[in-house]
Amino acid sequence: MAVRGPAAARRRQRRRAALWSFVGGFVVGAVASLLGGGDVIAAILVGVFAGLLCAAVAALIVVLLPTTSGGGGPPGQH
């Protein structure tokens, strides 16, 4: 059974934002490294570093943003 509630929803949102930001940062970092003349190992290392940095920033932004209140679902669900 799925965990429900606002705290669980925020955790899922934070994880989803961090995951997609990591993927995007990895791709951008790897491409930038390859275009800059780096080899495959450098591209992987730069991609991982950029991905981790982007994931941390995304997770922090989700934590700091205020939650929405009301209006999103049926009465009694918030």
XYZ file of N, CA and C in Angstrom:
234
model
N 0.848 -1.175 0.000
C 0.000 0.000 0.000
C 0.894 1.239 0.000
N 0.523 2.205 -0.777
C 1.339 3.413 -0.926
C 1.214 4.306 0.306
N 2.325 4.962 0.615
C 2.313 5.911 1.720
C 1.670 7.200 1.218
N 0.738 7.721 1.997
C 0.028 8.929 1.597
C 0.355 10.067 2.537
N -0.058 11.238 2.147
C 0.100 12.401 3.002
C 1.034 13.416 2.395
N 0.991 14.627 2.935
C 1.812 15.702 2.367
C 3.312 15.471 2.526
N 3.727 14.871 3.626
C 5.161 14.639 3.823
C 5.692 13.630 2.813
N 4.925 12.575 2.564
C 5.344 11.570 1.585
C 5.358 12.166 0.180
N 4.386 13.010 -0.114
C 4.343 13.658 -1.429
C 5.553 14.572 -1.621
N 5.948 15.275 -0.581
C 7.125 16.149 -0.680
C 8.394 15.329 -0.883
N 8.494 14.191 -0.202
C 9.667 13.338 -0.388
C 9.741 12.819 -1.822
N 8.600 12.375 -2.355
C 8.585 11.911 -3.740
C 8.949 13.035 -4.700
N 8.423 14.223 -4.450
C 8.722 15.366 -5.317
C 10.206 15.725 -5.244
N 10.775 15.685 -4.049
C 12.199 16.002 -3.886
C 13.071 14.973 -4.602
N 12.725 13.695 -4.461
C 13.498 12.643 -5.128
C 13.388 12.741 -6.646
N 12.172 13.009 -7.127
C 11.969 13.120 -8.570
C 12.745 14.307 -9.142
N 12.708 15.434 -8.459
C 13.441 16.620 -8.918
C 14.940 16.359 -8.900
N 15.430 15.707 -7.849
C 16.861 15.418 -7.762
C 17.296 14.445 -8.846
N 16.478 13.436 -9.118
C 16.837 12.447 -10.135
C 16.920 13.080 -11.516
N 15.889 13.829 -11.910
C 15.899 14.434 -13.245
C 16.976 15.503 -13.372
N 17.251 16.210 -12.291
C 18.324 17.202 -12.334
C 19.681 16.529 -12.467
N 19.853 15.392 -11.791
C 21.107 14.654 -11.930
C 21.308 14.200 -13.372
N 20.256 13.647 -13.970
C 20.357 13.174 -15.350
C 20.707 14.337 -16.286
N 20.001 15.448 -16.133
C 20.279 16.606 -16.972
C 21.673 17.149 -16.763
N 22.102 17.259 -15.518
C 23.451 17.741 -15.224
C 24.524 16.808 -15.738
N 24.266 15.505 -15.639
C 25.225 14.527 -16.143
C 25.411 14.680 -17.648
N 24.290 14.777 -18.361
C 24.361 14.892 -19.828
C 25.058 16.187 -20.235
N 24.668 17.294 -19.617
C 25.273 18.584 -19.968
C 26.759 18.592 -19.624
N 27.117 18.079 -18.456
C 28.526 18.039 -18.063
C 29.364 17.156 -18.967
N 28.829 15.993 -19.335
C 29.573 15.082 -20.204
C 29.758 15.675 -21.599
N 28.695 16.261 -22.134
C 28.794 16.864 -23.468
C 29.773 18.040 -23.447
N 29.696 18.860 -22.408
C 30.619 20.002 -22.318
C 32.067 19.529 -22.223
N 32.292 18.455 -21.475
C 33.647 17.923 -21.356
C 34.154 17.377 -22.686
N 33.298 16.660 -23.401
C 33.715 16.115 -24.692
C 33.948 17.215 -25.715
N 33.098 18.230 -25.698
C 33.297 19.345 -26.626
C 34.546 20.149 -26.287
N 34.945 20.120 -25.018
C 36.146 20.823 -24.597
C 37.420 20.036 -24.844
N 37.290 18.842 -25.405
C 38.479 18.069 -25.734
C 38.835 17.002 -24.721
N 37.962 16.733 -23.783
C 38.247 15.705 -22.787
C 37.995 14.311 -23.321
N 38.580 13.315 -22.660
C 38.342 11.935 -23.056
C 37.098 11.393 -22.345
N 36.821 10.131 -22.519
C 35.603 9.534 -21.977
C 35.612 9.541 -20.447
N 36.747 9.243 -19.852
C 36.843 9.229 -18.382
C 36.571 10.614 -17.822
N 37.145 11.627 -18.428
C 36.900 13.001 -17.975
C 35.441 13.379 -18.158
N 34.838 12.940 -19.249
C 33.426 13.243 -19.490
C 32.550 12.612 -18.423
N 32.847 11.374 -18.047
C 32.068 10.700 -17.005
C 32.244 11.410 -15.664
N 33.481 11.744 -15.327
C 33.738 12.402 -14.045
C 33.076 13.779 -13.977
N 33.210 14.557 -15.033
C 32.586 15.882 -15.058
C 31.064 15.738 -15.045
N 30.548 14.758 -15.779
C 29.100 14.532 -15.799
C 28.563 14.158 -14.431
N 29.256 13.278 -13.731
C 28.815 12.888 -12.378
C 28.882 14.081 -11.439
N 29.964 14.841 -11.494
C 30.083 16.015 -10.616
C 28.976 17.022 -10.900
N 28.755 17.326 -12.184
C 27.708 18.289 -12.538
C 26.329 17.752 -12.153
N 26.111 16.459 -12.348
C 24.835 15.855 -11.979
C 24.575 15.914 -10.489
N 25.596 15.619 -9.698
C 25.434 15.690 -8.240
C 25.165 17.114 -7.776
N 25.847 18.056 -8.385
C 25.632 19.458 -8.035
C 24.201 19.887 -8.376
N 23.740 19.530 -9.555
C 22.375 19.883 -9.967
C 21.340 19.196 -9.092
N 21.566 17.933 -8.733
C 20.621 17.202 -7.886
C 20.523 17.839 -6.501
N 21.663 18.240 -5.942
C 21.653 18.874 -4.626
C 20.905 20.207 -4.659
N 21.130 20.984 -5.698
C 20.443 22.272 -5.830
C 18.939 22.062 -5.990
N 18.547 21.095 -6.813
C 17.119 20.824 -7.021
C 16.444 20.364 -5.744
N 17.089 19.471 -4.998
C 16.508 18.995 -3.742
C 16.385 20.147 -2.741
N 17.369 21.016 -2.700
C 17.318 22.162 -1.792
C 16.192 23.113 -2.179
N 16.011 23.341 -3.459
C 14.941 24.233 -3.908
C 13.573 23.666 -3.531
N 13.383 22.358 -3.719
C 12.100 21.746 -3.366
C 11.852 21.858 -1.860
N 12.901 21.704 -1.071
C 12.744 21.810 0.385
C 12.384 23.238 0.786
N 12.996 24.221 0.132
C 12.791 25.613 0.533
C 11.507 26.226 -0.009
N 10.976 25.683 -1.109
C 9.750 26.254 -1.659
C 8.586 26.009 -0.714
N 7.694 26.966 -0.601
C 6.537 26.753 0.273
C 5.583 25.730 -0.331
N 4.891 25.024 0.539
C 3.915 24.055 0.065
C 2.636 24.773 -0.313
N 1.900 24.198 -1.235
C 0.600 24.773 -1.581
C -0.403 24.304 -0.545
N -1.373 25.128 -0.278
C -2.378 24.748 0.720
C -3.757 24.815 0.093
N -4.495 23.739 0.249
C -5.884 23.705 -0.190
C -6.050 23.735 -1.696
N -7.290 23.516 -2.125
C -7.651 23.644 -3.516
C -7.167 22.543 -4.425
N -6.316 21.639 -3.958
C -5.744 20.657 -4.849
C -6.504 19.367 -4.965
N -7.297 19.049 -3.988
C -7.996 17.758 -4.021
C -9.349 17.836 -3.356
N -9.951 16.690 -3.154
C -11.260 16.679 -2.504
C -11.162 17.137 -1.059
N -12.243 17.639 -0.509
C -12.215 18.089 0.891
C -11.782 16.957 1.822
N -11.017 17.330 2.825
C -10.553 16.365 3.810
C -9.300 15.610 3.409
N -8.705 15.959 2.295
C -7.528 15.238 1.822
C -6.227 15.989 2.053
N -6.225 17.112 2.778
C -4.971 17.802 2.987
C -4.555 17.819 4.415
